[in-house]
XYZ file of C-alpha atoms in Angstrom:
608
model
C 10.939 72.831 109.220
C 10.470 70.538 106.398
C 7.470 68.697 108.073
C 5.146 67.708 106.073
C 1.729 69.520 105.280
C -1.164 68.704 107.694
C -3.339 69.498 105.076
C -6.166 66.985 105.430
C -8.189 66.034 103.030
C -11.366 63.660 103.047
C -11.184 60.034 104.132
C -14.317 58.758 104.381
C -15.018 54.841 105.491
C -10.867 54.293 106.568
C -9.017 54.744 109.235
C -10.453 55.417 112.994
C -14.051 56.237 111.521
C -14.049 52.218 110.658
C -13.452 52.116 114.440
C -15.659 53.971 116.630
C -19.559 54.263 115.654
C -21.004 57.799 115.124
C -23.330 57.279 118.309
C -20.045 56.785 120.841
C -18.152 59.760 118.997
C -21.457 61.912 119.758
C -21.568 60.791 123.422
C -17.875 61.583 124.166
C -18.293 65.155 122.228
C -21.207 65.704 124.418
C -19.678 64.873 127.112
C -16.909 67.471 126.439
C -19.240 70.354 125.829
C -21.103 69.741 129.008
C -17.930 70.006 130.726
C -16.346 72.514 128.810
C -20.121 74.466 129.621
C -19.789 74.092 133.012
C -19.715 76.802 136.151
C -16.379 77.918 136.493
C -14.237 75.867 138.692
C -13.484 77.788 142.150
C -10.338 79.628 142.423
C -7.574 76.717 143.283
C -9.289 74.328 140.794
C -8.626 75.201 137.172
C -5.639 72.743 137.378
C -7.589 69.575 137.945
C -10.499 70.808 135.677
C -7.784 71.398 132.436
C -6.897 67.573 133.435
C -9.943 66.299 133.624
C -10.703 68.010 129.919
C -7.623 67.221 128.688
C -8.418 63.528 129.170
C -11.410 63.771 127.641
C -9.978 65.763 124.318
C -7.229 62.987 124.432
C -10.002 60.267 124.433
C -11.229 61.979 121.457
C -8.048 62.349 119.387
C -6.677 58.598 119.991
C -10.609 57.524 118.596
C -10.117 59.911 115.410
C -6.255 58.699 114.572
C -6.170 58.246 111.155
C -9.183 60.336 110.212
C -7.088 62.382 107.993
C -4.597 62.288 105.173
C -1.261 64.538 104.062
C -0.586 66.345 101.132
C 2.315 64.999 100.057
C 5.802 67.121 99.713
C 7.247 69.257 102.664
C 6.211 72.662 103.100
C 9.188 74.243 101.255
C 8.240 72.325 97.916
C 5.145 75.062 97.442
C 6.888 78.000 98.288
C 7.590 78.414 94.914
C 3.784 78.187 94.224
C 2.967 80.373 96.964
C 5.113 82.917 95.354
C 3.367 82.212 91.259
C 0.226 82.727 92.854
C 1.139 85.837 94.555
C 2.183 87.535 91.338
C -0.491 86.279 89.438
C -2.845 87.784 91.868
C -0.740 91.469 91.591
C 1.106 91.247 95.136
C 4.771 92.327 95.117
C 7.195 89.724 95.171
C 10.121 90.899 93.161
C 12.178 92.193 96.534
C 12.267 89.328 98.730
C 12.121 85.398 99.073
C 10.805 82.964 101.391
C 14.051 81.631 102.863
C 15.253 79.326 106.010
C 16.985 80.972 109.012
C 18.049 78.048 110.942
C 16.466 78.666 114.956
C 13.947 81.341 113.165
C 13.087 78.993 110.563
C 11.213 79.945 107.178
C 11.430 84.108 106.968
C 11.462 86.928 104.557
C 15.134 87.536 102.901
C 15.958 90.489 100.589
C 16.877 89.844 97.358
C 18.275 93.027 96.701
C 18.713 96.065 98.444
C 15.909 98.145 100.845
C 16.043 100.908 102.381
C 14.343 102.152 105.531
C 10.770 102.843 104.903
C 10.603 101.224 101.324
C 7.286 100.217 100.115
C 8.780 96.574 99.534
C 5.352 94.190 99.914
C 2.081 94.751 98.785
C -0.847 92.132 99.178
C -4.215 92.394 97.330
C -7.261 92.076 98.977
C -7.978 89.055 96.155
C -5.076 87.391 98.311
C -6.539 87.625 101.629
C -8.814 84.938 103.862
C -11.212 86.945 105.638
C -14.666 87.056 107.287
C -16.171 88.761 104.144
C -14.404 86.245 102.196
C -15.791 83.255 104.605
C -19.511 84.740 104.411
C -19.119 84.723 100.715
C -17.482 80.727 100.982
C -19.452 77.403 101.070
C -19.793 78.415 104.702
C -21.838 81.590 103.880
C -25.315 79.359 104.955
C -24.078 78.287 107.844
C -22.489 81.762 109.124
C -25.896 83.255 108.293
C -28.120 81.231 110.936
C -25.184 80.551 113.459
C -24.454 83.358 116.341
C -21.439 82.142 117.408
C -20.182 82.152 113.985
C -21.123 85.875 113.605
C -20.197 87.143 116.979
C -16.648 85.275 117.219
C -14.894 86.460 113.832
C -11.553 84.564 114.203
C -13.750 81.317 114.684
C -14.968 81.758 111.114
C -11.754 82.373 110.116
C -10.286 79.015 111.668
C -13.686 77.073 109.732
C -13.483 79.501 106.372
C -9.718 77.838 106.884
C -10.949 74.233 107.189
C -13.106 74.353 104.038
C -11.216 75.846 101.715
C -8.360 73.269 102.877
C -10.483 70.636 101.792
C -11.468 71.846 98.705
C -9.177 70.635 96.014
C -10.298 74.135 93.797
C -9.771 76.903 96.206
C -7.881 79.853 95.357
C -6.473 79.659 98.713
C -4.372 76.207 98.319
C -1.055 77.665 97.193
C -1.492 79.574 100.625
C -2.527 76.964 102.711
C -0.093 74.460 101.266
C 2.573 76.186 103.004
C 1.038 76.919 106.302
C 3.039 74.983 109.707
C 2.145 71.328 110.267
C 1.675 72.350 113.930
C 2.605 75.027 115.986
C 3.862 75.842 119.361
C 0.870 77.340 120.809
C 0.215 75.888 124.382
C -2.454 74.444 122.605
C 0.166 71.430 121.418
C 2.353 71.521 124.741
C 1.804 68.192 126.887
C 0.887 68.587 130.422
C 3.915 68.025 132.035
C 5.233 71.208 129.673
C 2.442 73.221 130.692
C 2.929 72.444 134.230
C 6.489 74.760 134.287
C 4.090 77.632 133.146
C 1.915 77.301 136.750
C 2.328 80.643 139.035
C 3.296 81.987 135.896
C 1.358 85.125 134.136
C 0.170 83.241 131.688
C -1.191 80.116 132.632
C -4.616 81.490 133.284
C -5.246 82.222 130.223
C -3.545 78.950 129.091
C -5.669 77.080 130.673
C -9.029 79.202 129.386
C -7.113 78.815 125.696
C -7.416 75.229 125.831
C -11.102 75.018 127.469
C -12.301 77.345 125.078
C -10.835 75.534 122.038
C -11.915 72.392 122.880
C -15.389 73.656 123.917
C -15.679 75.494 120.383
C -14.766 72.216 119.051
C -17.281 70.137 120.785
C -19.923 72.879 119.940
C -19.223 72.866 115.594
C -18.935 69.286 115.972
C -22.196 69.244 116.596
C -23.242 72.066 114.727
C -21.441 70.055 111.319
C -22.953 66.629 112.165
C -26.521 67.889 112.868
C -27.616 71.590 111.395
C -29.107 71.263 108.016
C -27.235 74.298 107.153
C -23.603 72.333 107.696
C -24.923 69.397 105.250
C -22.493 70.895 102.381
C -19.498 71.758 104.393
C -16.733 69.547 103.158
C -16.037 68.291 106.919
C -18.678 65.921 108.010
C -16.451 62.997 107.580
C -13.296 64.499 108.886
C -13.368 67.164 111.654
C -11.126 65.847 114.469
C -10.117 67.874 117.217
C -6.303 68.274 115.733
C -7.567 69.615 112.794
C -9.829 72.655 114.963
C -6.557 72.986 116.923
C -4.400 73.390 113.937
C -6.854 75.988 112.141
C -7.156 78.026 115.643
C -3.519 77.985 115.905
C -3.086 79.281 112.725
C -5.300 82.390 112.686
C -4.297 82.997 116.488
C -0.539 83.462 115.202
C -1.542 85.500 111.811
C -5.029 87.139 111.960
C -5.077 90.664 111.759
C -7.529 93.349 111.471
C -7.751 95.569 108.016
C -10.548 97.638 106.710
C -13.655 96.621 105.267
C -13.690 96.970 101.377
C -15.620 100.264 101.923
C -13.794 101.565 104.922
C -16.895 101.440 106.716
C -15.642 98.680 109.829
C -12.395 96.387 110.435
C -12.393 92.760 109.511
C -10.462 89.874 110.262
C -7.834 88.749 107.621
C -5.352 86.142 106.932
C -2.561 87.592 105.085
C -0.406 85.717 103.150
C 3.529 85.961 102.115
C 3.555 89.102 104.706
C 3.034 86.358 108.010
C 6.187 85.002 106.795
C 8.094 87.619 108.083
C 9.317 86.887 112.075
C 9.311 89.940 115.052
C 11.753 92.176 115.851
C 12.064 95.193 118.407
C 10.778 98.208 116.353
C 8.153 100.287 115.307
C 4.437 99.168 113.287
C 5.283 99.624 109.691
C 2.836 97.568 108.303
C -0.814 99.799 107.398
C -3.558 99.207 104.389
C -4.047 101.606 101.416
C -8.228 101.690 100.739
C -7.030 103.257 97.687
C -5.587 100.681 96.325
C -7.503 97.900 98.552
C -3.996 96.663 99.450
C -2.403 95.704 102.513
C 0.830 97.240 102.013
C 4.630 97.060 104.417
C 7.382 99.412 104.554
C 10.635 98.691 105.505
C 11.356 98.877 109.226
C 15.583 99.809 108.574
C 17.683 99.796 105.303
C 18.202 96.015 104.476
C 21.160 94.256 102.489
C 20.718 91.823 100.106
C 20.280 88.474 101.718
C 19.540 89.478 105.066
C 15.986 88.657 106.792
C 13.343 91.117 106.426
C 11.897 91.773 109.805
C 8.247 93.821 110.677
C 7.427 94.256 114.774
C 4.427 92.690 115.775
C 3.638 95.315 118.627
C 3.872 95.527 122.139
C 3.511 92.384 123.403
C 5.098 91.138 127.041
C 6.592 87.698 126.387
C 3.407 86.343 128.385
C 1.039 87.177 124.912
C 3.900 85.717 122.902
C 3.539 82.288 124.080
C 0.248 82.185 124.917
C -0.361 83.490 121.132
C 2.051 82.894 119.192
C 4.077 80.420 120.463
C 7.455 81.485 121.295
C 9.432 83.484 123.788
C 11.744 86.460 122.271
C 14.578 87.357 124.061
C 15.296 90.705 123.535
C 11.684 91.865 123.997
C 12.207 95.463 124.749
C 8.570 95.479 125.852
C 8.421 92.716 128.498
C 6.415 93.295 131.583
C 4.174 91.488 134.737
C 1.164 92.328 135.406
C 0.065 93.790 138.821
C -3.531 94.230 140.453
C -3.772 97.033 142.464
C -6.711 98.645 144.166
C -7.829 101.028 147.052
C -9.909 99.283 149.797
C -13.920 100.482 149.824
C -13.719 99.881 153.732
C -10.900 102.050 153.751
C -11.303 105.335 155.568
C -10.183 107.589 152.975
C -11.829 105.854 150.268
C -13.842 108.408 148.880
C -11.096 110.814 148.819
C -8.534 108.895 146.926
C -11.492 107.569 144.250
C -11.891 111.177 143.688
C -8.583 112.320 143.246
C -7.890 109.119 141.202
C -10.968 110.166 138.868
C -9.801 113.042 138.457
C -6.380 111.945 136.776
C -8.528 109.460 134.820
C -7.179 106.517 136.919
C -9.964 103.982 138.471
C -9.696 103.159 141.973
C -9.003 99.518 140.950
C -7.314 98.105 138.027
C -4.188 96.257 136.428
C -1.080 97.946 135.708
C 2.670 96.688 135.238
C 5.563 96.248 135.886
C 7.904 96.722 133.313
C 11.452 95.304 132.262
C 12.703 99.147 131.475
C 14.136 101.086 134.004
C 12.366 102.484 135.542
C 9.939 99.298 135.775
C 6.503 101.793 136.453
C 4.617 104.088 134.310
C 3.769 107.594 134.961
C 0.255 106.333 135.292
C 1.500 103.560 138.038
C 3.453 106.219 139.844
C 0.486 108.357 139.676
C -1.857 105.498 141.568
C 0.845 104.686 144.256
C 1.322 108.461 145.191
C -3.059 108.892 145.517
C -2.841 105.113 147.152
C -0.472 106.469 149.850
C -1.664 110.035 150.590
C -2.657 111.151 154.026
C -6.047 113.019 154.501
C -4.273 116.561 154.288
C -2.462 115.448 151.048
C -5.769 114.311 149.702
C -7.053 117.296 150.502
C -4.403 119.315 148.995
C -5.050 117.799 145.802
C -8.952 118.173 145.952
C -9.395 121.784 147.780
C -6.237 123.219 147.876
C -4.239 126.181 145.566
C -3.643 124.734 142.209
C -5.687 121.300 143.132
C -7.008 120.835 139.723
C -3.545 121.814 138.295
C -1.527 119.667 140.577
C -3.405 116.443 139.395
C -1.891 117.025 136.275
C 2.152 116.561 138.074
C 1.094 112.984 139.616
C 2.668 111.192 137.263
C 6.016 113.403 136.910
C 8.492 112.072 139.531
C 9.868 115.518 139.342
C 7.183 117.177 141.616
C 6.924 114.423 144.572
C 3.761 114.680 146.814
C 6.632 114.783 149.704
C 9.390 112.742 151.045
C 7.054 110.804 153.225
C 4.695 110.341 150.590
C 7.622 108.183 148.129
C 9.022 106.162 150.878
C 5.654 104.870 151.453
C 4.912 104.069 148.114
C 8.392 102.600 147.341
C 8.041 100.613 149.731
C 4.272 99.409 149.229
C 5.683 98.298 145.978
C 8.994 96.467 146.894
C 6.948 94.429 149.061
C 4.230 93.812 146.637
C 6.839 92.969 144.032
C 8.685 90.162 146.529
C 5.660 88.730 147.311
C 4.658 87.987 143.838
C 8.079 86.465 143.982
C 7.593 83.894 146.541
C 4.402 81.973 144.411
C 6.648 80.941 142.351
C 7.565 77.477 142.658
C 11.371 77.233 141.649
C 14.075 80.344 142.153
C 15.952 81.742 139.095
C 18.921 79.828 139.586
C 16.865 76.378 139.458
C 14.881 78.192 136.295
C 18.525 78.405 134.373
C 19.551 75.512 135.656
C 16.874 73.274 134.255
C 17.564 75.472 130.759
C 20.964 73.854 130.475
C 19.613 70.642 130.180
C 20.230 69.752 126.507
C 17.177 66.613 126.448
C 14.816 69.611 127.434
C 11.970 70.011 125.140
C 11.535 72.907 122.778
C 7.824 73.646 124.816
C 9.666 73.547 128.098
C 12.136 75.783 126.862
C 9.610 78.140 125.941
C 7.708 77.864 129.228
C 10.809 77.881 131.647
C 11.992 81.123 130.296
C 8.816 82.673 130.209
C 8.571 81.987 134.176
C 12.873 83.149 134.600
C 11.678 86.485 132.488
C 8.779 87.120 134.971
C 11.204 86.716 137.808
C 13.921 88.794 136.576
C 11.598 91.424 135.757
C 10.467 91.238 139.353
C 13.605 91.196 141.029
C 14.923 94.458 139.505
C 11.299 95.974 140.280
C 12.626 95.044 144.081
C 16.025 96.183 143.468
C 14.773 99.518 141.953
C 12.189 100.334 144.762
C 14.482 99.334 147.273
C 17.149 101.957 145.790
C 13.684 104.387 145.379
C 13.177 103.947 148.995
C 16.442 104.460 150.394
C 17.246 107.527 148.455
C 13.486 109.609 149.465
C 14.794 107.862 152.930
C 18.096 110.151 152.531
C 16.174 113.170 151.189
C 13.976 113.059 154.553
C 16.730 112.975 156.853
C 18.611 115.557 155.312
C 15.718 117.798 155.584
C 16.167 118.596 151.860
C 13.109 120.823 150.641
C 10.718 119.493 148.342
C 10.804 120.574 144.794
C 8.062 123.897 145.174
C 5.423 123.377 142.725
C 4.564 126.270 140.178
C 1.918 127.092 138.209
C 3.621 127.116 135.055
C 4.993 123.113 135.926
C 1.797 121.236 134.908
C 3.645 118.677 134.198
C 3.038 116.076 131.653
C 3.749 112.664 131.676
C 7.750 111.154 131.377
C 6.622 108.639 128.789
C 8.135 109.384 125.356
C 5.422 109.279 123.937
C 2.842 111.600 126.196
C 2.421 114.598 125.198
C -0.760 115.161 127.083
C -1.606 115.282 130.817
C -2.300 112.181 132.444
C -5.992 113.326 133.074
C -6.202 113.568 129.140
C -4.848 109.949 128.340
C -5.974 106.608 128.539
C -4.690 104.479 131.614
C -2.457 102.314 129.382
C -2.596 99.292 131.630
C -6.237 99.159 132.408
C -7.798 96.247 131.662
C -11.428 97.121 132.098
C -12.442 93.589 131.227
C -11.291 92.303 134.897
C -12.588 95.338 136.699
C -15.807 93.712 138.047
C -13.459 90.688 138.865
C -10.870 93.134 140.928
C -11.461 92.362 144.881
C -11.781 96.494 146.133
C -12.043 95.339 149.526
C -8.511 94.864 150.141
C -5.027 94.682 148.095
C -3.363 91.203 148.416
C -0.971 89.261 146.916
C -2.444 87.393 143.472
C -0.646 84.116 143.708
C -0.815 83.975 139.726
C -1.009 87.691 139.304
C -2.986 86.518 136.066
C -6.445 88.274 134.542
C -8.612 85.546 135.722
C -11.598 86.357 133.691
C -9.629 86.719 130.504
C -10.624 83.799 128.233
C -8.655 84.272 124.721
C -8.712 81.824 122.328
C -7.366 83.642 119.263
C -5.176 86.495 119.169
C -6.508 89.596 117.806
C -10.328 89.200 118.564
C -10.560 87.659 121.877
C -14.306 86.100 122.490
C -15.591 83.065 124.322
C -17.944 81.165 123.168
C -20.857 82.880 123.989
C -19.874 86.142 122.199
C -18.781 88.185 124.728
C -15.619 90.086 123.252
C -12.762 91.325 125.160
C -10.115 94.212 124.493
C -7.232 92.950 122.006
C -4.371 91.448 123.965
C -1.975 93.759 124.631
C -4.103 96.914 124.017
C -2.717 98.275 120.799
C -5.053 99.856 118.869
C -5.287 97.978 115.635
C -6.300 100.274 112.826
C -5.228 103.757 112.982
C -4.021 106.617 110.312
C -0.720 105.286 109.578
C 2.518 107.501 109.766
C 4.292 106.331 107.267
C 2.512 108.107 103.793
C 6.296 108.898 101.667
C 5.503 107.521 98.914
C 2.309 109.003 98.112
C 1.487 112.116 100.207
C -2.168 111.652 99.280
C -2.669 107.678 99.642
C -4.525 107.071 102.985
C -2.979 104.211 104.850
C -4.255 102.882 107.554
C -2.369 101.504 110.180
C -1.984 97.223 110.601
C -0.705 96.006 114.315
C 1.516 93.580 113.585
C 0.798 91.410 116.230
C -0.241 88.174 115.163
C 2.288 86.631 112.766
C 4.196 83.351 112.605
C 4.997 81.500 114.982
C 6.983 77.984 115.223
C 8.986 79.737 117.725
C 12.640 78.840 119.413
C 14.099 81.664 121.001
C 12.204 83.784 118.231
C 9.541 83.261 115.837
C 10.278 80.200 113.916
C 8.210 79.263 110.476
C-alpha cells in the first residue's frame, strides 16, 4: 500500500557489486546449493537445517544490498496505465476500477451495476505472461537446453518475470509496474515469525518453500553467470536473491493454469487486472473461452456500484493460504487439518480390511481431514474409520456376505451404521486421535488469542498465530463432536435400540452435497497419493506436525522441486474443467479457471 515498485533495473559497477568480488559471491552461492542439495535432514532436524540456510541466504542478501534500483512513483501512480494498456490490448475494463479497501488493500470495485453471473472481465491472451510466452522471450535459448526450466513451469514464469522487468520495451511493464513491492509469503517472514507456525500444518512445507527457493536460486545463479545460453539475459549484473524471492512470490500468489492456444494442454499464466480481485467464500466463476482465446470472469453475486468485486479462489484450508498466498481468511468456509491414517500390515486382519477398503476405492493408508463444518469428517473418512474398526465377522459381512458388494456402497452414509459397537469404536479412535494432535502444540488457545491482542504484534505473526488458533479450534470441536458421536451410539447400545436393517434398494450414496455417485465410483477427496510411500503402514501414531512431509511446494499451482518431480496441485481442485457457467453464449466453450492463486498482501484477507 503505496510502497514503492521493486522493479529493479540494471546497476552495473555501483552499489554492493563494488563490494564483494565475483569469485567470493560464487563460493557463498555454491555453498548454498550444496546445502540446499543435501540428504534430507532426519525427522526432528528441519528446524536447525532452515537456520543454518537461512544464514547463509542472509549472508548473501546483506553482500548484494544495493544491487538494484526502484522505479520511481508508488504502485497506484500506474494503475491508470495498467488500465490504457488493458484496453488497448481489447480486455474489458469499462465495469470496474482498481480501487483501495483499507485492510484488503488494492481490489476490484464496480463502477456501475453487475449482476450475478455477468460476463464483467475479459483478458486477451495478448495480455497474459505465460510459458509459451517465456519460450518465445529472450529466455527462449536458455529454456530450450535447460531441464529444470522445462520441467518446473512456474520457475520460468518467475525468470520470463525477471526479464521482461528489466527490459525497458516490454509489453509487460504497465503490468509489472503495478505488481506488490513484497509480499507476505513465509518466504519474507523473519525467523522468530516463522517460529509461531512450528507444530503447525504448515510449517513443513514452509520450511521446504524456503529450501527450495533458495536452492532454485543458487542453481540459475549459476546457470546466468556461467551457461553460454544465459549470456543475453538482462540479469547477469543484477540477480540477488530478493529479486528470485520477489518473482516466486509473485507467480506463487497469481499463476494459474489456462489452455494452450490450440486446446491441446494447460499452461501456466499470469493474468493481469483479474489477480486484482481478493477471495471470498463462493463458487469458481472464473473459466477461458478458446473461442475467443480469452480468459473471461462472471460475476459471483449481483454487485452495486462501488462495492468490491470479489472471485473465490477455491478450496483452500487456511494452511495453503499462508503458505501460498500469504494471508489467513477468516471466514474460510473450507478450513480443515490434515490427518494420517492407516491400517497396520502386522495387523491381523490386514488383508481383510485392505480388501474391503479397495473395494470402496479407499487405500489402506492415506491423508484425510478434518474439517471446520459440522460434521468435521467426510463420507469417505467415515467410510475408513468404520473398515478400520470392523471385527473379523463384520469384515466378513462386507466381503462374503448377502448384499456384500452392495453394502460397500452404504459405508460412507451414517444412516446405515455397521452396528452400535462398530461407531463407538470409531468415535472414539478419533476423539483420541484428534486430542492428541492437540497436545504438540506448543501454546493453548487462550495463550494463541492472548498473544493476538497485542497491538506491537507484527502483521506475519498475526498471520501465523491465527493460522495455529484455527488448527486448534478446528480440532477441539472434532473432540467435542466425537465425544457427543460416542456418547450417543453409547446410548443406542444400552437401550438395545435395533440397528437401522439394511435393504437392497438403500445403496446409499454419499451425504456430501455434491456426490451423486457411490463412494466406490469417486475419487478419495483427501488422498494425497504423493505421501503414500512416505505413510508408516506399520502402525497409526500421533504425527507431531500432522504435516505432508514429503510435500516440497515452491509455487502454488504447479508444485515441483528442483529436480522435476511434480506433485498434485495444492488443495486438489482440478484446474481446467468444462465450465458451468455458458449464459451468455450457449455455444461458447468455456473452460473452467481455479481461482486459486491470486493476490496476496494479506491482513485478515487478501490485501494488494
Amino acid at each position: 500500500m503505496g510502497k514503492k515498485s521493486r522493479v529493479k533495473t540494471q546497476k552495473s559497477g555501483t552499489g554492493a557489486t563494488a563490494a564483494v568480488s565475483p569469485k567470493e559471491m560464487m563460493n557463498l552461492i555454491s555453498e548454498l546449493l550444496q546445502k540446499c542439495s543435501s540428504a534430507a535432514p532426519s525427522p526432528g532436524k528441519e528446524w536447525e537445517e532452515y537456520v543454518q540456510i537461512r544464514a547463509l541466504v542472509e549472508k548473501i542478501r546483506k553482500k548484494q544490498k544495493g544491487m538494484s534500483v526502484s522505479f520511481e512513483g508508488t504502485r497506484e501512480d500506474f494503475f491508470s496505465e495498467l488500465m490504457t494498456w488493458g484496453a488497448e490490448c481489447g480486455a474489458s475494463c469499462d465495469g470496474f476500477e482498481i480501487s483501495n479497501f483499507a485492510d484488503e488493500g488494492y481490489g476490484l470495485k464496480a463502477a456501475r451495476d453487475i449482476k450475478a453471473e455477468e460476463l464483467f472481465l475479459w483478458i486477451p491472451r495478448k495480455m497474459l505472461m505465460t510459458v509459451e510466452s517465456a519460450k518465445n522471450s529472450v529466455l527462449g535459448l536458455l529454456y530450450s537446453q535447460d531441464r529444470i526450466l522445462q520441467a518446473m513451469g512456474n520457475v520460468t514464469l518467475a525468470l520470463h518475470l525477471l526479464c521482461e522487468r528489466a527490459n525497458p520495451s516490454s509489453p509487460w511493464l504497465p503490468y509489472i509496474k503495478t505488481l506488490p513491492a513484497d509480499y507476505d509469503t513465509p518466504l519474507y517472514f523473519e525467523e522468530e515469525e516463522v517460529r509461531h507456525l512450528l507444530a503447525t500444518q504448515a510449517i513443513q512445507d514452509v520450511l521446504s518453500q524456503y529450501k527450495n527457493t533458495a536452492r532454485q536460486y543458487a542453481y540459475f545463479y549459476k546457470v546466468i553467470h556461467t551457461h553460454p545460453n544465459a549470456s543475453k539475459l538482462p540479469l547477469k549484473d543484477a540477480f540477488t536473491f530478493d529479486d528470485y524471492r520477489w518473482a516466486v512470490s509473485s507467480v506463487m500468489t497469481r499463476q494459474n493454469q489456462i489452455p494452450t492456444a490450440d486446446g491441446s494442454r494447460v499452461t501456466l499464466a499470469l493474468i493481469p487486472l483479474w489477480d486484482m480481485s481478493n477471495h471470498t467464500n463462493g463458487l469458481i466463476t472464473t473459466g477461458y473461452n478458446l473461442e475467443d482465446d480469452r480468459c473471461e470472469c462472471v460475476a459471483l453475486k449481483d454487485y452495486k456500484e462501488g462495492e468490491q468485486i470479489y472471485i473465490f479462489y477455491g478450496t483452500r484450508s487456511n494452511a495453503e493460504f499462508v503458505i501460498h498466498n500469504g494471508f489467513f481468511f477468516e471466514d474460510n468456509a473450507h478450513d480443515r487439518v490434515k490427518i494420517k491414517l492407516g491400517v497396520s500390515k502386522s495387523e491381523r486382519l490386514y488383508a481383510m480390511k485392505a480388501e474391503v477398503l479397495a473395494r470402496a476405492g479407499i487405500p489402506a493408508s492415506s491423508i484425510f481431514a478434518l474439517h471446520c463444518s459440522e460434521p468435521p469428517i467426510s463420507a469417505q473418512l467415515l467410510a475408513f474409520l468404520r473398515v478400520f474398526c470392523m471385527t473379523e465377522e463384520e469384515l466378513r459381512d462386507y466381503l462374503v456376505g448377502d448384499h456384500a458388494i452392495n453394502k460397500i456402497f452404504t459405508l460412507g452414509n451414517t444412516e446405515i451404521p455397521v452396528s452400535w459397537e462398530n461407531e463407538i469404536k470409531l468415535w472414539t479412535f478419533l476423539e483420541t486421535r484428534a486430542a492428541l494432535l492437540l497436545k504438540t502444540y506448543k501454546t493453548s488457545s487462550e495463550e494463541d488469542r492472548s498473544m493476538l491482542e497485542k497491538p506491537d504484534l507484527s502483521l506475519h505473526s498475526r498471520i501465523a498465530i491465527k493460522l495455529r488458533l484455527a488448527e486448534k479450534e478446528i480440532l477441539e470441536r472434532a473432540v467435542s463432536c466425537c465425544r457427543a458421536k460416542r456418547l450417543h451410539f453409547q446410548k443406542q447400545l444400552d437401550e438395545g435400540t435395533p440397528l437401522p436393517l439394511y435393504e437392497e434398494s438403500d445403496i446409499a450414496l454419499l451425504e456430501n452435497a455434491d456426490a451423486k455417485l457411490p463412494i466406490i465410483l469417486r475419487k478419495l477427496e483427501e488422498e494425497d497419493e504423493s505421501v503414500q510411500e512416505e505413510m508408516n503402514l506399520a502402525q497409526i501414531k500421533p504425527d507431531a506436525a500432522c504435516v505432508d512431509s514429503s510435500k516440497t511446494p515452491v509455487l502454488n499451482s504447479q508444485c515441483k522441486d528442483l529436480n522435476g518431480t511434480q506433485e498434485d496441485p495444492p488443495g486438489g481442485d482440478a484446474v481446467v474443467k468444462e465450465s458451468k457457467v455458458e449464459k451468455h453464449d450457449p455455444s461458447t466453450k468455456r473452460t473452467e479457471v481455479a481461482s486459486l492463486v491470486l493476490p496476496v498482501k494479506g491482513g485478515s484477507k487478501v490485501r494488494k
